[in-house]
Coordinates of C-alpha atoms in Angstrom, one line a residue:
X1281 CA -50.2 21.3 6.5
X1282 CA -51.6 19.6 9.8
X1283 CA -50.1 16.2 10.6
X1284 CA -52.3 13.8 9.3
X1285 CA -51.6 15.1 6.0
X1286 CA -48.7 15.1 6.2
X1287 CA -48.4 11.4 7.3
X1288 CA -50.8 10.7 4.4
X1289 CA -48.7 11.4 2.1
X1290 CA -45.5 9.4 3.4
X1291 CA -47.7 6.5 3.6
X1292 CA -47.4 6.7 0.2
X1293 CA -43.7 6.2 -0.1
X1294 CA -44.3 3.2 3.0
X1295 CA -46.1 1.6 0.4
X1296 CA -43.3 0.8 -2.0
X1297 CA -41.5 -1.8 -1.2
X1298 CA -37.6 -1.0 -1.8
X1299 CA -36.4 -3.6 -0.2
X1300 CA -32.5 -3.6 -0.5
X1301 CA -31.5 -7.5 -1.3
X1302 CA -27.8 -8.9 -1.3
X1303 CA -26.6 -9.4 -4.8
X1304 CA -29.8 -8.7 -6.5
X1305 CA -31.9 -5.6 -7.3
X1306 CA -35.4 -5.2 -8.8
X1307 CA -35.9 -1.9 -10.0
X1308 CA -40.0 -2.6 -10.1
X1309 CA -41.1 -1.0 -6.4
X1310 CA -37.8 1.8 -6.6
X1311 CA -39.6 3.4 -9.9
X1312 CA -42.7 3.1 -8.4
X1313 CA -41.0 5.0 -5.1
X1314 CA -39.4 7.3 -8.1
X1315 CA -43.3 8.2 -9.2
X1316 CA -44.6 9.1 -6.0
X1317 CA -41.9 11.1 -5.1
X1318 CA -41.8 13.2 -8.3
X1319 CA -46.0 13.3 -7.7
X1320 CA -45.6 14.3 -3.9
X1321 CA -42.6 17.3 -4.6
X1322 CA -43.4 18.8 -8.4
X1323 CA -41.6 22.3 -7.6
X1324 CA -38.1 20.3 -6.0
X1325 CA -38.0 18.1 -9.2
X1326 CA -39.1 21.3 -11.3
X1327 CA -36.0 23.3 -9.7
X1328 CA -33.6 21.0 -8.4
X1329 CA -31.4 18.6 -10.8
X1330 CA -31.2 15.0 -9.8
X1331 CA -29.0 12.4 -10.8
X1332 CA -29.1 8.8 -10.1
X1333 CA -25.7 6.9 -9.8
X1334 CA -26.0 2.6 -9.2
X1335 CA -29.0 1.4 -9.8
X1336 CA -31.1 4.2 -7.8
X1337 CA -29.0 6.7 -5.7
X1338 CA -30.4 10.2 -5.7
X1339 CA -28.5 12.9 -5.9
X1340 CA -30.7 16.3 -6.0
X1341 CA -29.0 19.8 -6.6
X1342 CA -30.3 23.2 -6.0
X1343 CA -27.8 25.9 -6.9
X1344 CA -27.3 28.7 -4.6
X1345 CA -26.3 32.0 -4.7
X1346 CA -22.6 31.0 -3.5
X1347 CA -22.1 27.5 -5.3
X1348 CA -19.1 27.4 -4.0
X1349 CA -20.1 26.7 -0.9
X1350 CA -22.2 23.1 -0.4
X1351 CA -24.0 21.5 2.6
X1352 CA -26.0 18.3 2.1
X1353 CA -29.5 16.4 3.7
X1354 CA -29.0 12.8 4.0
X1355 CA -31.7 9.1 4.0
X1356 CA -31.9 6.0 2.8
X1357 CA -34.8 5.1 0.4
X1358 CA -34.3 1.4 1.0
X1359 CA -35.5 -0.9 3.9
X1360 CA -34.8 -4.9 5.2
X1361 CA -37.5 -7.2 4.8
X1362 CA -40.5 -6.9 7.1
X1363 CA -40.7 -10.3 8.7
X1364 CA -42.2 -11.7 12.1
X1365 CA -45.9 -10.8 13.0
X1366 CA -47.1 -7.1 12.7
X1367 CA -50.0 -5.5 13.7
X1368 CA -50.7 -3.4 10.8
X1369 CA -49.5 -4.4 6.6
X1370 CA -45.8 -3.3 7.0
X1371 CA -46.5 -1.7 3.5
X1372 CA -50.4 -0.3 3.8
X1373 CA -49.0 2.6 5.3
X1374 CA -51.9 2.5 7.8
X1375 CA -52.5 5.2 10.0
X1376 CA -53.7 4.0 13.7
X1377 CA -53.5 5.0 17.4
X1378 CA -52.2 8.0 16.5
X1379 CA -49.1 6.8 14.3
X1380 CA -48.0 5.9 11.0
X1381 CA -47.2 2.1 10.6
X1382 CA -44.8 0.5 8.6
X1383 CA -41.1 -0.5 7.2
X1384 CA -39.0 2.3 7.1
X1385 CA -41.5 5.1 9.0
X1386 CA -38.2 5.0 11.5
X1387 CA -35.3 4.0 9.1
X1388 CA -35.9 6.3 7.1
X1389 CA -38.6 7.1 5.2
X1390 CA -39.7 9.7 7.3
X1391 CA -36.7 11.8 8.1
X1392 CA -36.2 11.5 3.9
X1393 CA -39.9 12.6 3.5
X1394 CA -39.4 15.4 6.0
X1395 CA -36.3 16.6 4.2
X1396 CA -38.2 16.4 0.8
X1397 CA -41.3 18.7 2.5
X1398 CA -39.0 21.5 3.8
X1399 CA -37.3 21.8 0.2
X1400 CA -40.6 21.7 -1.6
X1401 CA -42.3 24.0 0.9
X1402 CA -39.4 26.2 0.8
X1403 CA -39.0 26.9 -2.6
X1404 CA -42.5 26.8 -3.3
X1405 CA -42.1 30.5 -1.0
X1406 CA -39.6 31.7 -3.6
X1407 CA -36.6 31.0 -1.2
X1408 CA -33.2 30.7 -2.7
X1409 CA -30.4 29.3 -0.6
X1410 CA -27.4 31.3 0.2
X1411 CA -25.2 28.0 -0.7
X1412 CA -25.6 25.0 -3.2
X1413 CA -28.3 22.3 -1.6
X1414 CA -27.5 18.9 -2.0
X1415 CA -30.2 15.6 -1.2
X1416 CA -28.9 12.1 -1.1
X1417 CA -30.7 9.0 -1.1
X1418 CA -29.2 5.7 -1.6
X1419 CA -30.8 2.6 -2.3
X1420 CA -28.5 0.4 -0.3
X1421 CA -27.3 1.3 2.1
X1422 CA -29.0 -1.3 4.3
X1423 CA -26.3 -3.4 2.7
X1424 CA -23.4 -1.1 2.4
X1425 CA -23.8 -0.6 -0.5
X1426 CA -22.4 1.4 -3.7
X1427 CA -24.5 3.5 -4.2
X1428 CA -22.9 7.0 -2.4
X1429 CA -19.3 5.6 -2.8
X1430 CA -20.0 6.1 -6.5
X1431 CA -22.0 9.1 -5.9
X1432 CA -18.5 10.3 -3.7
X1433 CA -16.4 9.7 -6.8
X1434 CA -18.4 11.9 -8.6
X1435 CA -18.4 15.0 -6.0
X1436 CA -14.5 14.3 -5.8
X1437 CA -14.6 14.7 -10.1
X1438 CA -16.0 18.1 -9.6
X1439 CA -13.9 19.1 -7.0
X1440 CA -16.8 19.3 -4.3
X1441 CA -16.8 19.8 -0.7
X1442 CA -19.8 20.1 1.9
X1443 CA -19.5 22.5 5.0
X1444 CA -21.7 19.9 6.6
X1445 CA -23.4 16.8 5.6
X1446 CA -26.7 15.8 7.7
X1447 CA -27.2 12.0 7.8
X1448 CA -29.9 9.7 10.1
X1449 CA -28.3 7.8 13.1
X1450 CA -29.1 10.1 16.0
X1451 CA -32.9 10.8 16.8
X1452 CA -34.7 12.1 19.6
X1453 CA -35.2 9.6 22.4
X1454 CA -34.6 8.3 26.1
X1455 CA -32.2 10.0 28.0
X1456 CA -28.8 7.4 27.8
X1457 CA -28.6 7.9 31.5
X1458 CA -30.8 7.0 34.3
X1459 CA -32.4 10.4 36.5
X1460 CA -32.1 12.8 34.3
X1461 CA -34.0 15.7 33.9
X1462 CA -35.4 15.8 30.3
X1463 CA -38.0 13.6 28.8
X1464 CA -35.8 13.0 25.9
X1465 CA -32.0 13.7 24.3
X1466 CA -31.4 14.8 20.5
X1467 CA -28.3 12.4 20.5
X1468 CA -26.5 13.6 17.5
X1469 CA -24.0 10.8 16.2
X1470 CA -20.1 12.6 15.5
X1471 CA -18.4 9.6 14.7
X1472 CA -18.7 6.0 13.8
X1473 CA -16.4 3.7 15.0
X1474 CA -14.3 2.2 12.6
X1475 CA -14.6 -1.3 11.4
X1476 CA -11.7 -4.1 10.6
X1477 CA -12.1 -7.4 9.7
X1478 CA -9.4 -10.1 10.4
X1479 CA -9.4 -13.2 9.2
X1480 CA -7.5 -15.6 11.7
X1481 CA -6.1 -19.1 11.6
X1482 CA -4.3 -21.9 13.5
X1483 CA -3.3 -25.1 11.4
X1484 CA -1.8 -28.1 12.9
X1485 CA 1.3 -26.7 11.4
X1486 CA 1.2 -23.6 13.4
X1487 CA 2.1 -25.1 16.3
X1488 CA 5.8 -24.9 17.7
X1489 CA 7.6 -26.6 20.4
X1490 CA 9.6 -23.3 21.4
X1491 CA 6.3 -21.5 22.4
X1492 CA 4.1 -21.1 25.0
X1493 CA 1.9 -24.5 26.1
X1494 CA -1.0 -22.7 24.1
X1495 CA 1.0 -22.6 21.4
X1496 CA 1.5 -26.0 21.3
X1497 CA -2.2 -27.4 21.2
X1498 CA -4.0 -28.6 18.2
X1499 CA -5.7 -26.1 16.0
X1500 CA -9.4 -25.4 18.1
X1501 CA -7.6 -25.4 21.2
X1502 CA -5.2 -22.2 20.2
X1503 CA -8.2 -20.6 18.3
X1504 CA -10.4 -20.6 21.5
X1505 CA -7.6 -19.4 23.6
X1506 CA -6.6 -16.7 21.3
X1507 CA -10.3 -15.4 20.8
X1508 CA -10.5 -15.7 25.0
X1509 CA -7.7 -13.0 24.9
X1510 CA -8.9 -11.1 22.3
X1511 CA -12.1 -10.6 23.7
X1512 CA -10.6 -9.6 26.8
X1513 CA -9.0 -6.6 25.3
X1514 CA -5.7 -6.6 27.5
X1515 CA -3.2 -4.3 26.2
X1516 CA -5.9 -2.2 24.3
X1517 CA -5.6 1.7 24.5
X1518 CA -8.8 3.1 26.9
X1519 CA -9.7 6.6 26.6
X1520 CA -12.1 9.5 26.9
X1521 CA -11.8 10.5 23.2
X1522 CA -13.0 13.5 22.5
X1523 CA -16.3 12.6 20.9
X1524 CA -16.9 10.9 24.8
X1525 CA -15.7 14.1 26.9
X1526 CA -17.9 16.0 24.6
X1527 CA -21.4 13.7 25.1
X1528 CA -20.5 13.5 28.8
X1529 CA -20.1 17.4 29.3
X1530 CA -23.6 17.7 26.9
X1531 CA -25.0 15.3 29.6
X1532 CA -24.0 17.0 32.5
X1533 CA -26.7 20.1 32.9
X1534 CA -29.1 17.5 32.5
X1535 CA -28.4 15.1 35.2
X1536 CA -29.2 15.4 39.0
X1537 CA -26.9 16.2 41.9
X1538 CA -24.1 13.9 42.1
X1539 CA -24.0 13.0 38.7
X1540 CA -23.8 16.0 37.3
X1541 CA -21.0 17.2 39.6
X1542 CA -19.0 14.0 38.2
X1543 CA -19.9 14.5 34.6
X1544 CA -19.4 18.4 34.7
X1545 CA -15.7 18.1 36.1
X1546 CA -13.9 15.5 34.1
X1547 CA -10.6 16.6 34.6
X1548 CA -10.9 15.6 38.1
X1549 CA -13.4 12.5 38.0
X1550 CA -12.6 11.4 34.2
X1551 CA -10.2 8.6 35.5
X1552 CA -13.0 7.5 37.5
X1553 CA -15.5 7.4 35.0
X1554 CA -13.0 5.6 32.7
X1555 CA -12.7 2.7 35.2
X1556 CA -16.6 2.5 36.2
X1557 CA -18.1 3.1 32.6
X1558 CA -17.5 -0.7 31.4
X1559 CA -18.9 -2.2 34.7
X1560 CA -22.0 0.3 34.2
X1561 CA -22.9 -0.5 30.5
X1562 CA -21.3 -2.4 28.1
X1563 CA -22.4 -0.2 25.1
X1564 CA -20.8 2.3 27.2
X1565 CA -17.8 1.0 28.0
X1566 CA -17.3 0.4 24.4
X1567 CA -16.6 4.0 23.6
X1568 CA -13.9 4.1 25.4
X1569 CA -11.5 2.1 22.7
X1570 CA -11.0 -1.5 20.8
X1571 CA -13.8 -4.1 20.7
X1572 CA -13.9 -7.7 19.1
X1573 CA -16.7 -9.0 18.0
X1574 CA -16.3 -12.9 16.9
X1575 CA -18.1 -15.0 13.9
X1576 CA -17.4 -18.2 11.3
X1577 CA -15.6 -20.0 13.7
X1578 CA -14.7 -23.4 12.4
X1579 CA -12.8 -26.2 11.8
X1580 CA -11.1 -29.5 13.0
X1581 CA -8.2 -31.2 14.1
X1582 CA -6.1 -29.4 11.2
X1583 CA -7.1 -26.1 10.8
X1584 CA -9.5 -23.8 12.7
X1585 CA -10.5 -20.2 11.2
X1586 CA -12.3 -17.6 12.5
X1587 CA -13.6 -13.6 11.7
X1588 CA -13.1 -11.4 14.2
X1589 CA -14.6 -8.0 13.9
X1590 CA -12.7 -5.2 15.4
X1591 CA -14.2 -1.8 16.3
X1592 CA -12.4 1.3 17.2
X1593 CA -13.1 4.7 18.0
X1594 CA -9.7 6.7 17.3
X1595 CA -7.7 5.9 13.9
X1596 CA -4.0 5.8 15.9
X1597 CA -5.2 3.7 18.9
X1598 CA -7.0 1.0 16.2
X1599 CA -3.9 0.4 14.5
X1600 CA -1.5 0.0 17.7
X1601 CA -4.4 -2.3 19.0
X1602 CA -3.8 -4.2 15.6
X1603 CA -0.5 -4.8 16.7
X1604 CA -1.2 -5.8 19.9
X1605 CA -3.4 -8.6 18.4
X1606 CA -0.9 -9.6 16.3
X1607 CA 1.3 -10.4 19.5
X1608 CA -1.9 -12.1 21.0
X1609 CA -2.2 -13.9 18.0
X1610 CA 1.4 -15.1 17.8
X1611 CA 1.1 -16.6 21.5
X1612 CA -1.3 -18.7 20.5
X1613 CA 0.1 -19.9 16.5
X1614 CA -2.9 -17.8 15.2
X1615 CA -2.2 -15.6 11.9
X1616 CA -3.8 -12.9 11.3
X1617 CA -5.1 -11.5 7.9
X1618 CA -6.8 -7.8 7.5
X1619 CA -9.6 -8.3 5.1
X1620 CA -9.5 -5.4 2.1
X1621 CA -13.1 -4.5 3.4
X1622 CA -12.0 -2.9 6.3
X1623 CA -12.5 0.7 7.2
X1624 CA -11.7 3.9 9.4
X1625 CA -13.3 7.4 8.7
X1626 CA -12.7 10.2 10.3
X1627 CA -15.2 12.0 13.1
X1628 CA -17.1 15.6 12.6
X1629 CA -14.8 18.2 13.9
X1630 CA -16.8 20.0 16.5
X1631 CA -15.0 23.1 16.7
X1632 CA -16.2 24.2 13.3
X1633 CA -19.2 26.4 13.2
X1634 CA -21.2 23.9 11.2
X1635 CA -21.6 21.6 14.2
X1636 CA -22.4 24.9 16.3
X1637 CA -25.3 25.9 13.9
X1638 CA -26.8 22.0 14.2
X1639 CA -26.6 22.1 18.0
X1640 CA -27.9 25.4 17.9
X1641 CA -31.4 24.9 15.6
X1642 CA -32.2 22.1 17.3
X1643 CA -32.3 23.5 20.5
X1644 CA -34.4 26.5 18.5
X1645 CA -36.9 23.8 17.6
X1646 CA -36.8 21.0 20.2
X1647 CA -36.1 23.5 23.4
X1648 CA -36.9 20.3 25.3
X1649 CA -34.9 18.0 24.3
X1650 CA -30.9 18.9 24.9
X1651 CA -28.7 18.0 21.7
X1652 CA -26.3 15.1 23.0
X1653 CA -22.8 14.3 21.0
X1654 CA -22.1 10.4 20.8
X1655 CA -20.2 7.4 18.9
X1656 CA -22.8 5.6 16.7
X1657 CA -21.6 2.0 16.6
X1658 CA -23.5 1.1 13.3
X1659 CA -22.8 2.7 9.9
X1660 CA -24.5 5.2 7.8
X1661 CA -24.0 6.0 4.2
X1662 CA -22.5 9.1 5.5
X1663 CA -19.2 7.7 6.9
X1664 CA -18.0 7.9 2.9
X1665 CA -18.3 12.1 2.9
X1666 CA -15.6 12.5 5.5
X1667 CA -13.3 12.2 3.2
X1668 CA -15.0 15.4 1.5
X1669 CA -16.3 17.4 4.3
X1670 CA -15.0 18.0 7.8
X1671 CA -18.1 18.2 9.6
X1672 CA -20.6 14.8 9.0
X1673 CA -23.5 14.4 11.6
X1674 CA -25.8 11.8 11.9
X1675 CA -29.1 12.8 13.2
X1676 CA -32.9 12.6 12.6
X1677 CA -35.2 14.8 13.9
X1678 CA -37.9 12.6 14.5
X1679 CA -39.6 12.0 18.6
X1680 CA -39.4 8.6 19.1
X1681 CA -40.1 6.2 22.1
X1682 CA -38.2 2.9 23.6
X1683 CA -40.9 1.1 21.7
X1684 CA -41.0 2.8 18.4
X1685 CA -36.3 2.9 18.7
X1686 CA -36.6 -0.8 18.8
X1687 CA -38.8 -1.4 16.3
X1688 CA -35.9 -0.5 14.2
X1689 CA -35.4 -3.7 11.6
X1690 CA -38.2 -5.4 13.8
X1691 CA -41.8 -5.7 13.7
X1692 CA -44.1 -3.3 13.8
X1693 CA -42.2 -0.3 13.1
X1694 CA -43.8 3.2 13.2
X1695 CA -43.7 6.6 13.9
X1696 CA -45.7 9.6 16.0
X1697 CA -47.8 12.1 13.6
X1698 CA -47.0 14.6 15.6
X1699 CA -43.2 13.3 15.3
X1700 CA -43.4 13.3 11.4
X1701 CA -44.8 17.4 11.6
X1702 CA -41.9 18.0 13.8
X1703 CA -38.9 16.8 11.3
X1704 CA -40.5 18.9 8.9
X1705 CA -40.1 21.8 10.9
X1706 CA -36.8 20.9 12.1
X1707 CA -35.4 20.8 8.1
X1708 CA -37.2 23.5 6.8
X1709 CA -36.1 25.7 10.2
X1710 CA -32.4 24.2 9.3
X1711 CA -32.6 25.4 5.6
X1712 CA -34.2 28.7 6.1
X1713 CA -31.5 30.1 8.7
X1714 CA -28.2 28.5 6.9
X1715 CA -26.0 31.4 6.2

């Protein structure tokens, strides 16, 4: 199939509009989604079971020879509202200038269309999988949604566990470092950071006379100071975790003379670049431990509360951070509450062969473009699996450029023909070789 047919058909799913909405659903464009999905892949819904859990989270199953062994494909079905001015219909699913345009061609239509293809193109051969295939496809999770928690609870019922689960997050794109040698990087996410939410207050009654002056200021006053320190950090654990070593010593081969010298010898220089990654990038420096992030700040002369968000990358150092909050928080007659929302999950474990066998097919298929470990600081539906498999990676195979990355929940989203071909490949090269 050349790649104008294939983008042909995806403009198909483009024009549905699933748009995921807080504390609503309309089930009237995700049936119509259902349709041309069962139209576009007859022999996957012909061989492979699918059950829908929420309103519309697909779960596909295609029983191996071992079904006792399991390894999943990952996307999203749903996308945010296409607002500001585009180019093209955000839903025609118009194909110009040598792309497909529209919401959700990036995130993640495309990468869900792609795994679709290789399955249907697969079994339409006669293949049959040495292990139990799984799909996913929820239809919220640009909210966070329920649908693969209760999709989880029901892998958990039958006492399922995945070798390796393959969400979106990573894709194909600039090198994260200036002077490198390749075009692009395959940056292949191994961990999400974990998220906290605190809810914090000072009231007038807070204050006390034994205390610091801050302590003794009205409400507003100790909230600002407190969220000052916080956003400081001081006393928070910095690191290379593991997940950082690992992208920096992936980076290294890649980089020019001295900067590959300093990446490929970290136990000499990783103090160094520990110190200087903050000052270089803030994004950057934020792998290296605690963040705050800061909204709903308000009040009066009474009572002043705030949000903070807190983002870590290691379990352990998150919760001593929490207590070194609380000790902030005290200096300034701020409480602190943890929110029940709040979340850590566990990162891939990259010495399992699973990660190994990623790394290795894409370099198979993209020889050009070097697979790159990293910390994704959004969330993925995927972060719910670790809990049932040890090995959860979050990447797309799809070429994109600066332009196309940021047209992620923006306007004019889109994606590369030739990019849409290429995830196909990439899947159906993934399924084929699984052992």
């Amino acid at each position: 199939m050349t790649a104008e047919e294939y983008a042909r058909r995806l403009a198909r799913m483009i024009q549905c509009k699933t748009v995921s909405v807080k504390g609503a659903y309309d089930d009237a464009e995700f049936a119509k989604l259902r349709r041309v999905v069962e139209e576009l892949f007859p022999e996957v819904h012909r061989r492979m079971e699918r059950q829908i859990f929420s309103e519309d989270c697909w779960v596909y199953e295609l029983r191996g020879k071992d079904c006792s062994r399991n390894i999943m494909l990952m996307s999203h079905h749903d996308v945010v509202a296409a607002e500001g001015e585009w180019t093209y219909n955000p839903f025609g699913g118009e194909i110009a200038e040598g792309r497909l345009w529209g919401r959700g061609t990036v995130d993640t239509k495309a990468p869900l269309f792609a795994e679709f293809s290789a399955l249907e193109e697969l079994l339409s051969q006669g293949w049959e999988p040495p292990c139990s295939v799984f799909l996913a496809s929820s239809h919220n999770e640009e909210l966070g949604g329920d649908g693969i928690p209760n999709a989880l609870a029901y892998f958990k019922e039958r006492g399922l566990t995945f070798e390796v689960v393959l969400d979106e997050g990573g894709a194909i794109i600039d090198p994260p470092l200036g002077g490198m040698t390749c075009e692009k990087c395959a940056m292949v996410a191994v961990h999400e950071k974990g998220r906290y939410k605190l809810r914090c207050t000072a009231s007038a009654s807070g204050a006390h006379t034994g205390l610091t002056a801050a302590a003794q200021a009205g409400p507003i006053q100790r909230m600002a100071g407190f969220l000052q320190a916080a956003a400081a950090g001081k006393g928070f654990i910095r690191r290379l975790n593991p997940q950082v070593r690992a992208m920096l010593a992936h980076l290294a081969p890649h980089c020019k003379f001295p900067m590959n010298a300093v990446l490929g010898n970290l136990w000499f220089t990783g103090p160094l670049i520990q110190r200087v990654m903050p000052r270089l990038n803030p994004q950057a420096g934020a792998m290296l431990g605690t963040i705050c992030s800061f909204s709903k700040i308000e009040g009066d002369d009474k009572r002043c509360a705030a949000v903070v968000g807190f983002k870590a990358v290691d379990g352990g150092d998150m919760e001593k951070d929490l207590e070194t909050l609380r000790r902030t928080a005290g200096n300034y007659g701020v409480e602190i509450e943890v929110d029940p929302s709040s979340e850590y999950h566990a990162p891939a474990d990259m010495a399992l062969p699973a990660f190994a066998y990623i790394m290795g097919r894409i370099q198979a298929v993209f020889p050009e473009y070097p697979p790159i470990p990293f910390i994704l600081p959004a969330g993925t539906d995927a972060r719910w699996l670790t809990e049932i498999c040890p090995c959860v990676l979050r990447f797309a195979p799809i070429r994109l450029s600066a332009q196309q990355l940021a047209s992620v929940h923006s306007e004019n989203e889109n994606i590369g023909l030739e990019a849409i071909a290429g995830a196909v490949t990439f899947y159906t090269d993934f399924l084929r070789n699984y052992r």
